[in-house]
């Protein structure tokens, strides 16, 4: 019961601010990473940048982690951290350059017959499986052959989430999974806890590997992108099918009208009336089908727009 409560609090409460000691330690580890990288020790620098990230998750740190992985020829990990950098700094000045770097890394993986699949969850730290194989706790990145892969995220006290992900052969993919509390378990009253006061991180005196400076806390909130469903495409296909039916019905109406117009003068009145009724019925059916196709198409567009926000 307590576990369920803690999960609910983690999903709703804002992240705790780092203590002054954590801020200082994060800054020192980051500066050590800079020095080591400039001296050509990418692996050692990576360890320091990861240490800094564990104390305080800043976009500039994610960028430097990505740079180290790229230097170490770890394409998938570099893609994962460049994506993390852009997620936390979506308006970064070097966004185009970073996207170009990701594309180049994806091309390397394509030549190996594999691609990177980045899996993030809310909350983080849940067990992730792909194709029935465990890959540790989220967020994770795995390299897989192109195709459809079954991704499962599960944790005690949370409702497991499963998703089929299509991994292209020329680009990496990212899936975001939101795990909600398991409401079948009992709840208890929340436990109050003190939240440390806000602490500002001093700007490093040395120039980091990236030209960005350390950013303020209010720009570091993680964006969990909504996963698009197949519903808009299903509706769009249905709209196209109905429109085809409308076109066929309209063709039948035109044919009935042609037969009515070209009928001999001595054609009996009931026969001409039947042709006229047939034409009108087909025309009314075509109008109804085209109207339905339009409504379904608009519905598909609305769902697509909502899921894109």
PDB file of C-alpha atoms in Angstrom:
ATOM      1  CA  UNK A   1       0.000   0.000   0.000  1.00  0.00           C
ATOM      2  CA  UNK A   2       2.812   2.365   0.866  1.00  0.00           C
ATOM      3  CA  UNK A   3       4.477   1.581  -2.459  1.00  0.00           C
ATOM      4  CA  UNK A   4       1.347   2.596  -4.371  1.00  0.00           C
ATOM      5  CA  UNK A   5       1.241   5.869  -2.440  1.00  0.00           C
ATOM      6  CA  UNK A   6       4.878   6.611  -3.217  1.00  0.00           C
ATOM      7  CA  UNK A   7       4.281   5.926  -6.907  1.00  0.00           C
ATOM      8  CA  UNK A   8       1.315   8.293  -6.939  1.00  0.00           C
ATOM      9  CA  UNK A   9       3.353  10.993  -5.250  1.00  0.00           C
ATOM     10  CA  UNK A  10       6.158  10.501  -7.763  1.00  0.00           C
ATOM     11  CA  UNK A  11       3.739  10.960 -10.652  1.00  0.00           C
ATOM     12  CA  UNK A  12       2.133  14.118  -9.291  1.00  0.00           C
ATOM     13  CA  UNK A  13       4.753  15.917  -7.200  1.00  0.00           C
ATOM     14  CA  UNK A  14       7.417  18.170  -8.793  1.00  0.00           C
ATOM     15  CA  UNK A  15      11.012  16.902  -8.691  1.00  0.00           C
ATOM     16  CA  UNK A  16      12.977  17.809  -5.569  1.00  0.00           C
ATOM     17  CA  UNK A  17      15.571  20.532  -5.920  1.00  0.00           C
ATOM     18  CA  UNK A  18      19.194  19.486  -5.355  1.00  0.00           C
ATOM     19  CA  UNK A  19      20.873  20.479  -2.129  1.00  0.00           C
ATOM     20  CA  UNK A  20      23.759  22.988  -2.154  1.00  0.00           C
ATOM     21  CA  UNK A  21      26.167  20.099  -1.684  1.00  0.00           C
ATOM     22  CA  UNK A  22      24.727  18.286  -4.716  1.00  0.00           C
ATOM     23  CA  UNK A  23      24.923  21.470  -6.796  1.00  0.00           C
ATOM     24  CA  UNK A  24      28.587  21.939  -5.908  1.00  0.00           C
ATOM     25  CA  UNK A  25      29.430  18.278  -6.519  1.00  0.00           C
ATOM     26  CA  UNK A  26      27.638  18.332  -9.875  1.00  0.00           C
ATOM     27  CA  UNK A  27      29.553  21.418 -10.947  1.00  0.00           C
ATOM     28  CA  UNK A  28      32.912  19.954  -9.883  1.00  0.00           C
ATOM     29  CA  UNK A  29      32.266  16.669 -11.710  1.00  0.00           C
ATOM     30  CA  UNK A  30      31.214  18.579 -14.819  1.00  0.00           C
ATOM     31  CA  UNK A  31      34.385  20.705 -14.823  1.00  0.00           C
ATOM     32  CA  UNK A  32      36.517  17.594 -14.305  1.00  0.00           C
ATOM     33  CA  UNK A  33      34.778  16.055 -17.299  1.00  0.00           C
ATOM     34  CA  UNK A  34      35.660  19.111 -19.383  1.00  0.00           C
ATOM     35  CA  UNK A  35      39.328  18.897 -18.461  1.00  0.00           C
ATOM     36  CA  UNK A  36      39.536  15.164 -19.144  1.00  0.00           C
ATOM     37  CA  UNK A  37      37.804  15.505 -22.508  1.00  0.00           C
ATOM     38  CA  UNK A  38      40.132  18.297 -23.618  1.00  0.00           C
ATOM     39  CA  UNK A  39      43.073  16.053 -22.714  1.00  0.00           C
ATOM     40  CA  UNK A  40      41.718  13.291 -24.956  1.00  0.00           C
ATOM     41  CA  UNK A  41      40.364  10.962 -22.257  1.00  0.00           C
ATOM     42  CA  UNK A  42      36.795  10.548 -23.547  1.00  0.00           C
ATOM     43  CA  UNK A  43      36.016   7.444 -21.460  1.00  0.00           C
ATOM     44  CA  UNK A  44      37.146   9.086 -18.211  1.00  0.00           C
ATOM     45  CA  UNK A  45      35.342  12.294 -19.133  1.00  0.00           C
ATOM     46  CA  UNK A  46      32.161  10.279 -19.746  1.00  0.00           C
ATOM     47  CA  UNK A  47      32.303   8.924 -16.197  1.00  0.00           C
ATOM     48  CA  UNK A  48      32.540  12.428 -14.759  1.00  0.00           C
ATOM     49  CA  UNK A  49      29.727  13.777 -16.929  1.00  0.00           C
ATOM     50  CA  UNK A  50      27.522  10.845 -15.889  1.00  0.00           C
ATOM     51  CA  UNK A  51      28.385  11.574 -12.258  1.00  0.00           C
ATOM     52  CA  UNK A  52      27.361  15.205 -12.777  1.00  0.00           C
ATOM     53  CA  UNK A  53      24.116  14.110 -14.475  1.00  0.00           C
ATOM     54  CA  UNK A  54      23.237  11.856 -11.569  1.00  0.00           C
ATOM     55  CA  UNK A  55      23.451  14.821  -9.214  1.00  0.00           C
ATOM     56  CA  UNK A  56      21.723  17.325 -11.476  1.00  0.00           C
ATOM     57  CA  UNK A  57      20.234  16.658 -14.917  1.00  0.00           C
ATOM     58  CA  UNK A  58      21.153  19.612 -17.127  1.00  0.00           C
ATOM     59  CA  UNK A  59      20.861  19.793 -20.940  1.00  0.00           C
ATOM     60  CA  UNK A  60      24.520  20.764 -21.315  1.00  0.00           C
ATOM     61  CA  UNK A  61      25.543  17.638 -19.417  1.00  0.00           C
ATOM     62  CA  UNK A  62      23.413  15.420 -21.659  1.00  0.00           C
ATOM     63  CA  UNK A  63      25.115  17.006 -24.681  1.00  0.00           C
ATOM     64  CA  UNK A  64      28.579  16.277 -23.342  1.00  0.00           C
ATOM     65  CA  UNK A  65      27.631  12.674 -22.503  1.00  0.00           C
ATOM     66  CA  UNK A  66      26.484  12.293 -26.113  1.00  0.00           C
ATOM     67  CA  UNK A  67      29.749  13.752 -27.423  1.00  0.00           C
ATOM     68  CA  UNK A  68      31.777  11.268 -25.365  1.00  0.00           C
ATOM     69  CA  UNK A  69      29.702   8.300 -26.584  1.00  0.00           C
ATOM     70  CA  UNK A  70      30.120   9.492 -30.165  1.00  0.00           C
ATOM     71  CA  UNK A  71      33.904   9.669 -29.750  1.00  0.00           C
ATOM     72  CA  UNK A  72      33.854   6.150 -28.298  1.00  0.00           C
ATOM     73  CA  UNK A  73      31.935   4.861 -31.378  1.00  0.00           C
ATOM     74  CA  UNK A  74      28.828   4.068 -29.329  1.00  0.00           C
ATOM     75  CA  UNK A  75      26.313   5.287 -31.899  1.00  0.00           C
ATOM     76  CA  UNK A  76      23.120   4.162 -30.146  1.00  0.00           C
ATOM     77  CA  UNK A  77      24.101   5.697 -26.807  1.00  0.00           C
ATOM     78  CA  UNK A  78      25.121   8.919 -28.546  1.00  0.00           C
ATOM     79  CA  UNK A  79      21.719   9.092 -30.264  1.00  0.00           C
ATOM     80  CA  UNK A  80      19.950   8.490 -26.944  1.00  0.00           C
ATOM     81  CA  UNK A  81      21.795  11.351 -25.227  1.00  0.00           C
ATOM     82  CA  UNK A  82      21.537  13.778 -28.140  1.00  0.00           C
ATOM     83  CA  UNK A  83      17.780  13.127 -28.068  1.00  0.00           C
ATOM     84  CA  UNK A  84      17.789  13.736 -24.315  1.00  0.00           C
ATOM     85  CA  UNK A  85      19.609  17.019 -24.878  1.00  0.00           C
ATOM     86  CA  UNK A  86      17.015  18.203 -27.423  1.00  0.00           C
ATOM     87  CA  UNK A  87      14.169  17.014 -25.186  1.00  0.00           C
ATOM     88  CA  UNK A  88      15.411  19.204 -22.347  1.00  0.00           C
ATOM     89  CA  UNK A  89      16.503  22.089 -24.578  1.00  0.00           C
ATOM     90  CA  UNK A  90      13.998  22.032 -27.489  1.00  0.00           C
ATOM     91  CA  UNK A  91      14.932  25.573 -28.578  1.00  0.00           C
ATOM     92  CA  UNK A  92      18.701  25.069 -28.474  1.00  0.00           C
ATOM     93  CA  UNK A  93      20.654  27.272 -30.877  1.00  0.00           C
ATOM     94  CA  UNK A  94      22.556  24.268 -32.234  1.00  0.00           C
ATOM     95  CA  UNK A  95      19.444  22.119 -32.756  1.00  0.00           C
ATOM     96  CA  UNK A  96      19.980  21.753 -36.529  1.00  0.00           C
ATOM     97  CA  UNK A  97      23.583  20.667 -36.034  1.00  0.00           C
ATOM     98  CA  UNK A  98      22.559  18.111 -33.407  1.00  0.00           C
ATOM     99  CA  UNK A  99      19.843  16.705 -35.678  1.00  0.00           C
ATOM    100  CA  UNK A 100      22.396  16.410 -38.479  1.00  0.00           C
ATOM    101  CA  UNK A 101      24.712  14.524 -36.109  1.00  0.00           C
ATOM    102  CA  UNK A 102      21.889  12.140 -35.154  1.00  0.00           C
ATOM    103  CA  UNK A 103      21.224  11.495 -38.860  1.00  0.00           C
ATOM    104  CA  UNK A 104      24.906  10.663 -39.441  1.00  0.00           C
ATOM    105  CA  UNK A 105      24.883   8.250 -36.482  1.00  0.00           C
ATOM    106  CA  UNK A 106      21.723   6.586 -37.798  1.00  0.00           C
ATOM    107  CA  UNK A 107      23.451   6.092 -41.155  1.00  0.00           C
ATOM    108  CA  UNK A 108      26.317   4.281 -39.402  1.00  0.00           C
ATOM    109  CA  UNK A 109      23.845   1.935 -37.710  1.00  0.00           C
ATOM    110  CA  UNK A 110      22.006   1.351 -40.989  1.00  0.00           C
ATOM    111  CA  UNK A 111      25.228   0.083 -42.550  1.00  0.00           C
ATOM    112  CA  UNK A 112      25.391  -2.436 -39.687  1.00  0.00           C
ATOM    113  CA  UNK A 113      21.821  -3.598 -40.408  1.00  0.00           C
ATOM    114  CA  UNK A 114      20.541  -2.220 -37.093  1.00  0.00           C
ATOM    115  CA  UNK A 115      18.941   0.900 -35.612  1.00  0.00           C
ATOM    116  CA  UNK A 116      18.580   2.502 -32.200  1.00  0.00           C
ATOM    117  CA  UNK A 117      15.351   2.300 -30.210  1.00  0.00           C
ATOM    118  CA  UNK A 118      15.176   4.793 -27.328  1.00  0.00           C
ATOM    119  CA  UNK A 119      12.673   3.867 -24.610  1.00  0.00           C
ATOM    120  CA  UNK A 120      11.658   6.427 -21.985  1.00  0.00           C
ATOM    121  CA  UNK A 121       9.010   6.023 -19.327  1.00  0.00           C
ATOM    122  CA  UNK A 122       7.159   8.131 -16.828  1.00  0.00           C
ATOM    123  CA  UNK A 123       8.109   7.475 -14.100  1.00  0.00           C
ATOM    124  CA  UNK A 124      11.667   6.436 -14.877  1.00  0.00           C
ATOM    125  CA  UNK A 125      13.411   3.432 -13.366  1.00  0.00           C
ATOM    126  CA  UNK A 126      10.950   0.724 -14.421  1.00  0.00           C
ATOM    127  CA  UNK A 127      11.892  -2.639 -15.925  1.00  0.00           C
ATOM    128  CA  UNK A 128      11.927  -2.689 -19.740  1.00  0.00           C
ATOM    129  CA  UNK A 129      11.676  -5.710 -22.010  1.00  0.00           C
ATOM    130  CA  UNK A 130      11.937  -5.820 -25.790  1.00  0.00           C
ATOM    131  CA  UNK A 131      10.914  -8.971 -27.595  1.00  0.00           C
ATOM    132  CA  UNK A 132      10.773 -10.798 -24.278  1.00  0.00           C
ATOM    133  CA  UNK A 133      14.378  -9.910 -23.404  1.00  0.00           C
ATOM    134  CA  UNK A 134      15.112  -7.699 -20.343  1.00  0.00           C
ATOM    135  CA  UNK A 135      17.139  -4.536 -20.995  1.00  0.00           C
ATOM    136  CA  UNK A 136      17.383  -3.035 -17.513  1.00  0.00           C
ATOM    137  CA  UNK A 137      15.497  -0.041 -16.160  1.00  0.00           C
ATOM    138  CA  UNK A 138      14.333   3.006 -18.124  1.00  0.00           C
ATOM    139  CA  UNK A 139      15.433   5.097 -19.810  1.00  0.00           C
ATOM    140  CA  UNK A 140      17.258   2.658 -22.077  1.00  0.00           C
ATOM    141  CA  UNK A 141      18.465   2.454 -25.652  1.00  0.00           C
ATOM    142  CA  UNK A 142      18.796  -0.794 -27.588  1.00  0.00           C
ATOM    143  CA  UNK A 143      20.050  -1.590 -31.074  1.00  0.00           C
ATOM    144  CA  UNK A 144      17.808  -3.929 -33.017  1.00  0.00           C
ATOM    145  CA  UNK A 145      17.202  -5.075 -36.593  1.00  0.00           C
ATOM    146  CA  UNK A 146      14.538  -3.041 -38.422  1.00  0.00           C
ATOM    147  CA  UNK A 147      10.998  -4.314 -38.004  1.00  0.00           C
ATOM    148  CA  UNK A 148       8.240  -4.512 -35.390  1.00  0.00           C
ATOM    149  CA  UNK A 149       9.291  -5.069 -31.788  1.00  0.00           C
ATOM    150  CA  UNK A 150       7.157  -5.586 -28.673  1.00  0.00           C
ATOM    151  CA  UNK A 151       8.142  -3.224 -25.846  1.00  0.00           C
ATOM    152  CA  UNK A 152       6.953  -3.905 -22.291  1.00  0.00           C
ATOM    153  CA  UNK A 153       7.432  -1.643 -19.254  1.00  0.00           C
ATOM    154  CA  UNK A 154       6.451  -2.893 -15.824  1.00  0.00           C
ATOM    155  CA  UNK A 155       7.029  -2.116 -12.140  1.00  0.00           C
ATOM    156  CA  UNK A 156       5.426  -3.134  -8.870  1.00  0.00           C
ATOM    157  CA  UNK A 157       2.474  -0.906  -8.015  1.00  0.00           C
ATOM    158  CA  UNK A 158       2.079   0.287 -11.621  1.00  0.00           C
ATOM    159  CA  UNK A 159      -0.051  -0.945 -14.500  1.00  0.00           C
ATOM    160  CA  UNK A 160       2.223  -2.564 -17.089  1.00  0.00           C
ATOM    161  CA  UNK A 161       2.306  -0.989 -20.546  1.00  0.00           C
ATOM    162  CA  UNK A 162       2.940  -2.850 -23.800  1.00  0.00           C
ATOM    163  CA  UNK A 163       3.504  -1.310 -27.208  1.00  0.00           C
ATOM    164  CA  UNK A 164       4.382  -2.577 -30.682  1.00  0.00           C
ATOM    165  CA  UNK A 165       7.062  -0.294 -32.119  1.00  0.00           C
ATOM    166  CA  UNK A 166       8.037  -0.231 -35.784  1.00  0.00           C
ATOM    167  CA  UNK A 167      11.772   0.404 -36.126  1.00  0.00           C
ATOM    168  CA  UNK A 168      12.720   1.747 -39.592  1.00  0.00           C
ATOM    169  CA  UNK A 169      15.965   0.765 -41.263  1.00  0.00           C
ATOM    170  CA  UNK A 170      17.239   4.319 -41.830  1.00  0.00           C
ATOM    171  CA  UNK A 171      16.242   6.254 -38.702  1.00  0.00           C
ATOM    172  CA  UNK A 172      16.188   5.632 -34.978  1.00  0.00           C
ATOM    173  CA  UNK A 173      12.906   5.514 -33.079  1.00  0.00           C
ATOM    174  CA  UNK A 174      11.751   6.658 -29.680  1.00  0.00           C
ATOM    175  CA  UNK A 175       8.824   5.457 -27.615  1.00  0.00           C
ATOM    176  CA  UNK A 176       7.441   7.145 -24.486  1.00  0.00           C
ATOM    177  CA  UNK A 177       5.398   5.012 -22.091  1.00  0.00           C
ATOM    178  CA  UNK A 178       3.271   6.393 -19.261  1.00  0.00           C
ATOM    179  CA  UNK A 179       2.651   3.961 -16.399  1.00  0.00           C
ATOM    180  CA  UNK A 180      -0.289   4.753 -14.129  1.00  0.00           C
ATOM    181  CA  UNK A 181      -0.754   3.552 -10.529  1.00  0.00           C
ATOM    182  CA  UNK A 182      -2.419   0.178 -10.081  1.00  0.00           C
ATOM    183  CA  UNK A 183      -5.743   1.201  -8.552  1.00  0.00           C
ATOM    184  CA  UNK A 184      -6.588  -2.367  -7.605  1.00  0.00           C
ATOM    185  CA  UNK A 185      -4.302  -2.066  -4.568  1.00  0.00           C
ATOM    186  CA  UNK A 186      -5.350  -0.287  -1.397  1.00  0.00           C
ATOM    187  CA  UNK A 187      -4.428   3.291  -0.677  1.00  0.00           C
ATOM    188  CA  UNK A 188      -3.241   4.978   2.484  1.00  0.00           C
ATOM    189  CA  UNK A 189      -3.163   8.584   3.589  1.00  0.00           C
ATOM    190  CA  UNK A 190      -0.281  10.590   2.080  1.00  0.00           C
ATOM    191  CA  UNK A 191       2.796  11.250   4.166  1.00  0.00           C
ATOM    192  CA  UNK A 192       3.949  14.849   4.347  1.00  0.00           C
ATOM    193  CA  UNK A 193       7.569  15.613   3.572  1.00  0.00           C
ATOM    194  CA  UNK A 194       9.640  18.762   3.521  1.00  0.00           C
ATOM    195  CA  UNK A 195      10.919  19.927   0.129  1.00  0.00           C
ATOM    196  CA  UNK A 196      14.380  21.526   0.026  1.00  0.00           C
ATOM    197  CA  UNK A 197      14.485  25.163  -0.954  1.00  0.00           C
ATOM    198  CA  UNK A 198      15.355  26.159  -4.522  1.00  0.00           C
ATOM    199  CA  UNK A 199      19.074  26.421  -5.166  1.00  0.00           C
ATOM    200  CA  UNK A 200      20.680  28.142  -8.153  1.00  0.00           C
ATOM    201  CA  UNK A 201      23.644  26.455  -9.822  1.00  0.00           C
ATOM    202  CA  UNK A 202      26.617  28.769 -10.368  1.00  0.00           C
ATOM    203  CA  UNK A 203      27.760  29.038 -13.973  1.00  0.00           C
ATOM    204  CA  UNK A 204      31.025  27.257 -14.705  1.00  0.00           C
ATOM    205  CA  UNK A 205      34.008  29.524 -15.277  1.00  0.00           C
ATOM    206  CA  UNK A 206      35.473  27.320 -17.994  1.00  0.00           C
ATOM    207  CA  UNK A 207      34.006  27.010 -21.477  1.00  0.00           C
ATOM    208  CA  UNK A 208      32.135  23.677 -21.743  1.00  0.00           C
ATOM    209  CA  UNK A 209      32.416  21.351 -24.709  1.00  0.00           C
ATOM    210  CA  UNK A 210      29.168  22.828 -26.024  1.00  0.00           C
ATOM    211  CA  UNK A 211      28.721  26.565 -26.344  1.00  0.00           C
ATOM    212  CA  UNK A 212      25.626  26.527 -24.122  1.00  0.00           C
ATOM    213  CA  UNK A 213      25.857  27.721 -20.538  1.00  0.00           C
ATOM    214  CA  UNK A 214      24.230  25.913 -17.631  1.00  0.00           C
ATOM    215  CA  UNK A 215      20.504  26.583 -17.874  1.00  0.00           C
ATOM    216  CA  UNK A 216      17.946  27.590 -15.222  1.00  0.00           C
ATOM    217  CA  UNK A 217      15.759  24.983 -13.561  1.00  0.00           C
ATOM    218  CA  UNK A 218      12.471  26.084 -15.107  1.00  0.00           C
ATOM    219  CA  UNK A 219      13.743  25.140 -18.600  1.00  0.00           C
ATOM    220  CA  UNK A 220      14.729  21.634 -17.580  1.00  0.00           C
ATOM    221  CA  UNK A 221      11.314  20.008 -17.176  1.00  0.00           C
ATOM    222  CA  UNK A 222      11.210  16.801 -19.164  1.00  0.00           C
ATOM    223  CA  UNK A 223       8.702  16.676 -21.996  1.00  0.00           C
ATOM    224  CA  UNK A 224       6.922  13.325 -22.306  1.00  0.00           C
ATOM    225  CA  UNK A 225       5.616  13.185 -25.857  1.00  0.00           C
ATOM    226  CA  UNK A 226       2.238  11.668 -26.443  1.00  0.00           C
ATOM    227  CA  UNK A 227       2.312   8.480 -28.460  1.00  0.00           C
ATOM    228  CA  UNK A 228       0.272   8.554 -31.649  1.00  0.00           C
ATOM    229  CA  UNK A 229      -2.245   5.774 -32.195  1.00  0.00           C
ATOM    230  CA  UNK A 230      -3.351   4.105 -35.396  1.00  0.00           C
ATOM    231  CA  UNK A 231      -6.898   5.499 -35.115  1.00  0.00           C
ATOM    232  CA  UNK A 232      -6.379   8.527 -37.436  1.00  0.00           C
ATOM    233  CA  UNK A 233      -4.974   6.286 -40.173  1.00  0.00           C
ATOM    234  CA  UNK A 234      -7.757   3.725 -39.772  1.00  0.00           C
ATOM    235  CA  UNK A 235     -10.359   6.475 -40.026  1.00  0.00           C
ATOM    236  CA  UNK A 236      -8.571   7.979 -43.012  1.00  0.00           C
ATOM    237  CA  UNK A 237      -8.630   4.600 -44.758  1.00  0.00           C
ATOM    238  CA  UNK A 238     -12.320   4.201 -43.955  1.00  0.00           C
ATOM    239  CA  UNK A 239     -12.976   7.689 -45.359  1.00  0.00           C
ATOM    240  CA  UNK A 240     -11.196   6.775 -48.582  1.00  0.00           C
ATOM    241  CA  UNK A 241     -13.184   3.539 -48.876  1.00  0.00           C
ATOM    242  CA  UNK A 242     -16.486   5.378 -48.356  1.00  0.00           C
ATOM    243  CA  UNK A 243     -15.438   8.017 -50.902  1.00  0.00           C
ATOM    244  CA  UNK A 244     -14.736   5.256 -53.447  1.00  0.00           C
ATOM    245  CA  UNK A 245     -18.220   3.895 -52.764  1.00  0.00           C
ATOM    246  CA  UNK A 246     -19.619   7.368 -53.329  1.00  0.00           C
ATOM    247  CA  UNK A 247     -17.766   7.634 -56.641  1.00  0.00           C
ATOM    248  CA  UNK A 248     -19.150   4.273 -57.798  1.00  0.00           C
ATOM    249  CA  UNK A 249     -22.676   5.268 -56.793  1.00  0.00           C
ATOM    250  CA  UNK A 250     -22.300   8.595 -58.595  1.00  0.00           C
ATOM    251  CA  UNK A 251     -21.217   6.701 -61.708  1.00  0.00           C
ATOM    252  CA  UNK A 252     -24.355   4.558 -61.497  1.00  0.00           C
ATOM    253  CA  UNK A 253     -26.453   7.704 -61.185  1.00  0.00           C
ATOM    254  CA  UNK A 254     -24.813   9.207 -64.270  1.00  0.00           C
ATOM    255  CA  UNK A 255     -25.410   5.978 -66.186  1.00  0.00           C
ATOM    256  CA  UNK A 256     -29.087   5.931 -65.179  1.00  0.00           C
ATOM    257  CA  UNK A 257     -29.426   9.554 -66.263  1.00  0.00           C
ATOM    258  CA  UNK A 258     -27.804   8.724 -69.638  1.00  0.00           C
ATOM    259  CA  UNK A 259     -30.225   5.863 -70.181  1.00  0.00           C
ATOM    260  CA  UNK A 260     -33.105   8.160 -69.230  1.00  0.00           C
ATOM    261  CA  UNK A 261     -32.007  10.899 -71.615  1.00  0.00           C
ATOM    262  CA  UNK A 262     -31.360   8.520 -74.518  1.00  0.00           C
ATOM    263  CA  UNK A 263     -34.488   6.405 -74.104  1.00  0.00           C
ATOM    264  CA  UNK A 264     -36.637   6.257 -77.294  1.00  0.00           C
ATOM    265  CA  UNK A 265     -39.673   8.560 -77.439  1.00  0.00           C
ATOM    266  CA  UNK A 266     -41.985   5.566 -77.467  1.00  0.00           C
ATOM    267  CA  UNK A 267     -40.569   4.190 -74.210  1.00  0.00           C
ATOM    268  CA  UNK A 268     -43.451   3.456 -71.826  1.00  0.00           C
ATOM    269  CA  UNK A 269     -43.964   5.998 -69.080  1.00  0.00           C
ATOM    270  CA  UNK A 270     -43.433   3.550 -66.191  1.00  0.00           C
ATOM    271  CA  UNK A 271     -40.058   2.561 -67.635  1.00  0.00           C
ATOM    272  CA  UNK A 272     -38.935   6.195 -67.914  1.00  0.00           C
ATOM    273  CA  UNK A 273     -40.175   6.852 -64.367  1.00  0.00           C
ATOM    274  CA  UNK A 274     -38.188   3.853 -63.160  1.00  0.00           C
ATOM    275  CA  UNK A 275     -35.017   5.213 -64.823  1.00  0.00           C
ATOM    276  CA  UNK A 276     -35.619   8.623 -63.289  1.00  0.00           C
ATOM    277  CA  UNK A 277     -36.171   7.136 -59.826  1.00  0.00           C
ATOM    278  CA  UNK A 278     -33.041   5.005 -60.196  1.00  0.00           C
ATOM    279  CA  UNK A 279     -30.989   8.077 -61.142  1.00  0.00           C
ATOM    280  CA  UNK A 280     -32.287  10.098 -58.187  1.00  0.00           C
ATOM    281  CA  UNK A 281     -31.736   7.271 -55.710  1.00  0.00           C
ATOM    282  CA  UNK A 282     -28.155   6.716 -56.865  1.00  0.00           C
ATOM    283  CA  UNK A 283     -27.478  10.458 -56.727  1.00  0.00           C
ATOM    284  CA  UNK A 284     -28.855  10.711 -53.186  1.00  0.00           C
ATOM    285  CA  UNK A 285     -26.740   7.720 -52.153  1.00  0.00           C
ATOM    286  CA  UNK A 286     -23.599   9.271 -53.645  1.00  0.00           C
ATOM    287  CA  UNK A 287     -24.211  12.537 -51.783  1.00  0.00           C
ATOM    288  CA  UNK A 288     -24.726  10.644 -48.514  1.00  0.00           C
ATOM    289  CA  UNK A 289     -21.536   8.607 -48.980  1.00  0.00           C
ATOM    290  CA  UNK A 290     -19.450  11.662 -49.865  1.00  0.00           C
ATOM    291  CA  UNK A 291     -20.827  13.464 -46.796  1.00  0.00           C
ATOM    292  CA  UNK A 292     -19.974  10.508 -44.557  1.00  0.00           C
ATOM    293  CA  UNK A 293     -16.460  10.315 -46.048  1.00  0.00           C
ATOM    294  CA  UNK A 294     -15.973  14.001 -45.279  1.00  0.00           C
ATOM    295  CA  UNK A 295     -17.101  13.611 -41.666  1.00  0.00           C
ATOM    296  CA  UNK A 296     -14.788  10.617 -41.124  1.00  0.00           C
ATOM    297  CA  UNK A 297     -11.863  12.470 -42.711  1.00  0.00           C
ATOM    298  CA  UNK A 298     -12.412  15.527 -40.510  1.00  0.00           C
ATOM    299  CA  UNK A 299     -12.612  13.276 -37.437  1.00  0.00           C
ATOM    300  CA  UNK A 300      -9.308  11.658 -38.441  1.00  0.00           C
ATOM    301  CA  UNK A 301      -7.701  15.093 -38.825  1.00  0.00           C
ATOM    302  CA  UNK A 302      -8.968  16.251 -35.420  1.00  0.00           C
ATOM    303  CA  UNK A 303      -7.590  13.127 -33.684  1.00  0.00           C
ATOM    304  CA  UNK A 304      -4.255  13.545 -35.478  1.00  0.00           C
ATOM    305  CA  UNK A 305      -3.998  17.189 -34.350  1.00  0.00           C
ATOM    306  CA  UNK A 306      -4.910  16.319 -30.749  1.00  0.00           C
ATOM    307  CA  UNK A 307      -2.311  13.522 -30.588  1.00  0.00           C
ATOM    308  CA  UNK A 308       0.354  15.822 -32.080  1.00  0.00           C
ATOM    309  CA  UNK A 309       0.051  18.330 -29.234  1.00  0.00           C
TER     310      UNK A 309
END
